[in-house]
CSV table of C-alpha atoms in Angstrom, one decimal:
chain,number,residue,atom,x,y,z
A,18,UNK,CA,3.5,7.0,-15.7
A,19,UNK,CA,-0.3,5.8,-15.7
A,20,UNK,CA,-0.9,5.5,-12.2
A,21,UNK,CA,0.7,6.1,-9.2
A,22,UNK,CA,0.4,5.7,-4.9
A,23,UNK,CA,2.4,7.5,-2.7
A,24,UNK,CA,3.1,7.5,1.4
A,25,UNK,CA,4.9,9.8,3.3
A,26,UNK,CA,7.8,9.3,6.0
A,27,UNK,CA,9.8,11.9,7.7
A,28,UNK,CA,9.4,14.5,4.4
A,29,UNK,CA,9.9,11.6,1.7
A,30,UNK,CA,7.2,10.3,-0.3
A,31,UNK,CA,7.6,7.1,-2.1
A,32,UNK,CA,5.5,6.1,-5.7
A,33,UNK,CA,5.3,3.0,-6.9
A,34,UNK,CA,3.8,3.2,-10.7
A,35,UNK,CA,3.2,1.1,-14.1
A,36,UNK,CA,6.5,1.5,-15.2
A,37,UNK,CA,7.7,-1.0,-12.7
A,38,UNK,CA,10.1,1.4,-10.9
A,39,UNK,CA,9.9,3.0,-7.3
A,40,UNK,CA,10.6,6.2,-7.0
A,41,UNK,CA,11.8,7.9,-3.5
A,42,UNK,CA,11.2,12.1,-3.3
A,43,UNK,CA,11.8,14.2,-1.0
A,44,UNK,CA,9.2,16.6,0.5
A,45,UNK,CA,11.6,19.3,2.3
A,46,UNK,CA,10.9,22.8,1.3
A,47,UNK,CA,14.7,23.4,1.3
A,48,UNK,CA,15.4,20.7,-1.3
A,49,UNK,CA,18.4,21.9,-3.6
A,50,UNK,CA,16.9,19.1,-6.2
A,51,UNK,CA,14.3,21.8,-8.0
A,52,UNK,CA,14.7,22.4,-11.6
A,53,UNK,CA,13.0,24.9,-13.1
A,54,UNK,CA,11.0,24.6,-16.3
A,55,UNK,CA,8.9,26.8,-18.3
A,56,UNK,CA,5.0,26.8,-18.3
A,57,UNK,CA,4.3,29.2,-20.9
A,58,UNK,CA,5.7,32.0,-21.9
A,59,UNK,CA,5.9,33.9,-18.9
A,60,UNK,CA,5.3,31.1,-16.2
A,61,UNK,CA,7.8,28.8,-14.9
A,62,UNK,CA,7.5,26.0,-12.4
A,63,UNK,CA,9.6,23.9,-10.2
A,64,UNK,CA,10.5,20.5,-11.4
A,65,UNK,CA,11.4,17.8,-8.3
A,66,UNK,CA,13.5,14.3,-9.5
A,67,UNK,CA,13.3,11.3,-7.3
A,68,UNK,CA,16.3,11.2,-4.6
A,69,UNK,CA,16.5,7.6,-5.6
A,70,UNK,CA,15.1,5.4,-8.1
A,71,UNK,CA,15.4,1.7,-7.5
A,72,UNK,CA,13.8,-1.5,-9.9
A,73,UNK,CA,13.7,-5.2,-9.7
A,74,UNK,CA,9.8,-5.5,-10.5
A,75,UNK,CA,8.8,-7.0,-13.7
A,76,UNK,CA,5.1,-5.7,-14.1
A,77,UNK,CA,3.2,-3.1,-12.3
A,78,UNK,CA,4.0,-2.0,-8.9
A,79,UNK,CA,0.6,-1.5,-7.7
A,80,UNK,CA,1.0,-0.4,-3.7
A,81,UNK,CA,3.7,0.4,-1.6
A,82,UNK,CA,4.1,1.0,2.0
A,83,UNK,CA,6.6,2.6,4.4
A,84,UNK,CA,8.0,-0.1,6.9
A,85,UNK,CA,10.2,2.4,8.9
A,86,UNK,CA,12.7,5.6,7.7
A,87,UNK,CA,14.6,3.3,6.1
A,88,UNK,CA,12.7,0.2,4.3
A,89,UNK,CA,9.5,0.8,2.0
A,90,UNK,CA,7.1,-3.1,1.0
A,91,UNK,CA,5.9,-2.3,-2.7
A,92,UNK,CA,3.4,-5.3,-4.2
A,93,UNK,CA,3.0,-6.1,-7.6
A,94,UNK,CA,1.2,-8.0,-10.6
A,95,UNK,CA,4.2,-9.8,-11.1
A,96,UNK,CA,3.0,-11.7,-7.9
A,97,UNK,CA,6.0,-10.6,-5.6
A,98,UNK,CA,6.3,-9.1,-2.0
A,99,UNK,CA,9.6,-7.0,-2.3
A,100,UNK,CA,10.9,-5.5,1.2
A,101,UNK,CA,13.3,-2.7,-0.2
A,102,UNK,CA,16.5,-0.8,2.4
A,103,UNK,CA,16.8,2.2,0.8
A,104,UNK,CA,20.5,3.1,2.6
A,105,UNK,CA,21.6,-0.1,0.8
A,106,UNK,CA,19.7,0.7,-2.2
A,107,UNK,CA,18.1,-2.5,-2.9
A,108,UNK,CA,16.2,-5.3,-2.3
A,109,UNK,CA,16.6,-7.1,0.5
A,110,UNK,CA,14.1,-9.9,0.8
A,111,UNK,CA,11.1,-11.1,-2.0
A,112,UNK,CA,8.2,-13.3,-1.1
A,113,UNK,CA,6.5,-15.2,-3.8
A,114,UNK,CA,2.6,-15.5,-4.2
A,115,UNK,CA,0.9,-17.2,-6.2
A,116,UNK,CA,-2.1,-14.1,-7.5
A,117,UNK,CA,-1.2,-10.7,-8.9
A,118,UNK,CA,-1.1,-8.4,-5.7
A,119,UNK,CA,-3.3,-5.0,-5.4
A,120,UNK,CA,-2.3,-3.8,-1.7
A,121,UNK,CA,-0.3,-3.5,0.6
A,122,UNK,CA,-0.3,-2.0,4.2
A,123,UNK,CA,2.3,-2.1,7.1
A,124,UNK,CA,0.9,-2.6,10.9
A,125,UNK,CA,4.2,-1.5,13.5
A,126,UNK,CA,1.8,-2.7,16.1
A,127,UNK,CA,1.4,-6.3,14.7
A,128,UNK,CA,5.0,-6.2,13.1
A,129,UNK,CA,3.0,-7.7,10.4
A,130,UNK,CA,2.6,-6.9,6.2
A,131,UNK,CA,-1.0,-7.4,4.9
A,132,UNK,CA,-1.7,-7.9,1.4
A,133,UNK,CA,-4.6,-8.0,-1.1
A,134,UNK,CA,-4.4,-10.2,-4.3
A,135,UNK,CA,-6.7,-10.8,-7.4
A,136,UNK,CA,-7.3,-14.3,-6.0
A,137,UNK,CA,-9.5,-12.7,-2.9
A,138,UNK,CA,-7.5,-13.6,0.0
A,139,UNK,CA,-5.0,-11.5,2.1
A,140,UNK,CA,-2.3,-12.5,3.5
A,141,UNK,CA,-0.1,-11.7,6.0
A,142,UNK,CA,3.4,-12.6,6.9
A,143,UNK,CA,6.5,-11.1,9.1
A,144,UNK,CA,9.5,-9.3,7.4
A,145,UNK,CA,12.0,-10.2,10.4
A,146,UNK,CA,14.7,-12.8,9.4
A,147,UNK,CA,13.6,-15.6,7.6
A,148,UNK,CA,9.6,-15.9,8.7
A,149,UNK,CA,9.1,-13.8,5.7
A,150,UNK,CA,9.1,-16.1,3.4
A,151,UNK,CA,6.3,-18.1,5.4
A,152,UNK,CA,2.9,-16.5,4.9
A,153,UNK,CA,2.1,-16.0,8.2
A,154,UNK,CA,-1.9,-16.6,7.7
A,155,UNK,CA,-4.4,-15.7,5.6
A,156,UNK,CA,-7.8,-14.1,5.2
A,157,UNK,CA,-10.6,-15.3,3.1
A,158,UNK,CA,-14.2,-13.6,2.9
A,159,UNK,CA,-14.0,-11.7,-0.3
A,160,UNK,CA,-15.5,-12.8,-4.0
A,161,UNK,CA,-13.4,-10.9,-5.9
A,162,UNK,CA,-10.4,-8.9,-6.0
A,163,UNK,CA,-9.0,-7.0,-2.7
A,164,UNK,CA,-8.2,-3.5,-3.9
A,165,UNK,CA,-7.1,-2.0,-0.3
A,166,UNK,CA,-6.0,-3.1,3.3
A,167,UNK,CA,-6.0,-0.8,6.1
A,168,UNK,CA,-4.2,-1.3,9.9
A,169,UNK,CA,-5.9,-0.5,12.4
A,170,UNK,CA,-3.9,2.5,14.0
A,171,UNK,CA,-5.0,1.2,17.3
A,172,UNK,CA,-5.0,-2.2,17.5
A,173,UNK,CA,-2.8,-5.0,16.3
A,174,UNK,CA,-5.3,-7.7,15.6
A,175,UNK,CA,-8.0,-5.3,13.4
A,176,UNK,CA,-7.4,-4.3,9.9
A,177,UNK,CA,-10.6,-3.6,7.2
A,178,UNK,CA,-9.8,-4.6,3.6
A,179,UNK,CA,-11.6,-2.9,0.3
A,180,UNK,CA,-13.0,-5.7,-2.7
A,181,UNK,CA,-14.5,-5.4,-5.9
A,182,UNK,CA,-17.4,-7.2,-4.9
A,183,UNK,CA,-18.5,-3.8,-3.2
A,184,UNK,CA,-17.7,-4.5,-0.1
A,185,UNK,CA,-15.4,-3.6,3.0
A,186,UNK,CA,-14.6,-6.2,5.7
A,187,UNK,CA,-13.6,-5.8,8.8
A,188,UNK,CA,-11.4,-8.7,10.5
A,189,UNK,CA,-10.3,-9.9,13.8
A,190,UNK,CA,-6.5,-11.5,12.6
A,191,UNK,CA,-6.9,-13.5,15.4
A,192,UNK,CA,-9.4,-16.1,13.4
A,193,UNK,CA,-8.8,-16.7,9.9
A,194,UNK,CA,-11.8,-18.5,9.5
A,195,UNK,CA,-14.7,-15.8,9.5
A,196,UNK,CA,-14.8,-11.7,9.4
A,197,UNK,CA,-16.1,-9.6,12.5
A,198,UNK,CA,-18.7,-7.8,9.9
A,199,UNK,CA,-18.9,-6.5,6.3
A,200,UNK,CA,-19.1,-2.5,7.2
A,201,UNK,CA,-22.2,-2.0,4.4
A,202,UNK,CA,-22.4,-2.5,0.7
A,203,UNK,CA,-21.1,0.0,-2.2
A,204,UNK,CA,-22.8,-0.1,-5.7
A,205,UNK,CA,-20.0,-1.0,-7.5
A,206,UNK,CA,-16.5,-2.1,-6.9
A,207,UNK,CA,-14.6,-1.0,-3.6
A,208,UNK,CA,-11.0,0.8,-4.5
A,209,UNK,CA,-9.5,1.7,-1.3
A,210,UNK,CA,-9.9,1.7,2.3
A,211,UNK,CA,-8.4,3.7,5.5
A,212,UNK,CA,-8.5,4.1,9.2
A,213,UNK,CA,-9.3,7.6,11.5
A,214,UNK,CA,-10.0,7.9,15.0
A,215,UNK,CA,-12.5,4.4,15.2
A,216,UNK,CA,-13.9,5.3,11.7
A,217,UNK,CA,-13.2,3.5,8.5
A,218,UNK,CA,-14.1,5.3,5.1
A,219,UNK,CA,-14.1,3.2,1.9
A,220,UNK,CA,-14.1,4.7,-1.7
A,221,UNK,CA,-15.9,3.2,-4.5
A,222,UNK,CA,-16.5,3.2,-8.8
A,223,UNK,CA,-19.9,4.4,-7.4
A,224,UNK,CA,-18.2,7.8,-6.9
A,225,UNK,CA,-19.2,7.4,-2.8
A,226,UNK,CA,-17.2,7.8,0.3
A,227,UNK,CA,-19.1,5.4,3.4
A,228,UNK,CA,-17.7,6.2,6.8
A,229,UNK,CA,-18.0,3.9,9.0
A,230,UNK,CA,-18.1,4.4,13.1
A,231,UNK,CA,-16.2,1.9,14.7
């Protein structure tokens, strides 16, 4: 495994990583799963395996994202949106687009999936029923690549989105057509985004962290 991105719901963590797969683990202290394996000749440590692994990507799974307990969104360079149920196992619905995907984030507030692809835009659309497999409107204000998408915790119109052109944007989902302001400028590419308390903070390749009040 190269790389991988984990986020926690109700002590599991999922990873999605370059070997296409998605991995579910659990994160309970009392977990009977723990194997133990030596470290050197005195030292031992405490190997965890996934409670579940499940595959149906065909490149790399490059985000993924906790709907609710049971259903996890994973995005991928093979260009699909997969919503997976992980009582039944499986996939349940995929969304084709058209750009390798980099992100992927979950709003409960907007009932909404946002994504970031190598073509610049996001996109959103709704998982419920058969709308998902209508893009529900997209975002276009980025150069280059978007690397990371962020909810707003608070509101269900605002979400900030990270881009290799070294920037991060915050939008208003209610018009497509323009950004509400690009929250300053890294000196290289922007990797990932996230939300606290009215403050964004944005990582970049330029080894900086920018919060920004909100």
């Amino acid at each position: 495994i190269n790389a991988e991105y984990g986020k926690q719901w109700y002590q599991r963590r999922v990873r999605a990583s370059w070997d296409t797969y998605l991995k579910v683990w659990s994160t309970s202290l009392d977990d009977q799963g723990d194997k133990e394996q030596k470290k050197g000749k005195k030292e031992t440590e405490l190997i965890r395996t996934p409670i579940l692994t499940l595959g149906g990507h065909s490149q790399v799974v490059t985000d993924c994202t906790w709907k609710d307990n049971s259903q996890i969104v994973t995005v991928s360079y093979d260009m699909t949106v997969k919503l997976w149920d992980i009582q039944l196992m499986s996939c349940v619905e995929t969304l084709q687009i058209n750009s390798a995907l980099q992100c992927v984030d979950w709003s409960d507030r907007a009932k909404l999936v946002a994504t970031g692809s190598s073509d610049k835009f996001i996109r959103l659309f709704d998982p419920r029923g058969g709308s998902g497999k209508i893009v529900h409107s997209t975002l276009v204000g980025h150069d280059l690549w978007v690397a990371g998408v962020a909810w707003s915790p608070t509101s269900d119109v605002e979400l900030v989105s990270a881009s290799y052109d070294n920037t991060t944007i915050l939008w208003d989902i209610r018009t497509t057509k323009s950004y509400v302001a690009v929250l300053g400028k890294h000196e290289d590419k922007v990797l990932c985004c996230a939300w606290d308390e009215g403050r964004c903070v944005s990582g970049g390749a330029d080894k900086t962290l920018h919060i920004n009040q909100l």
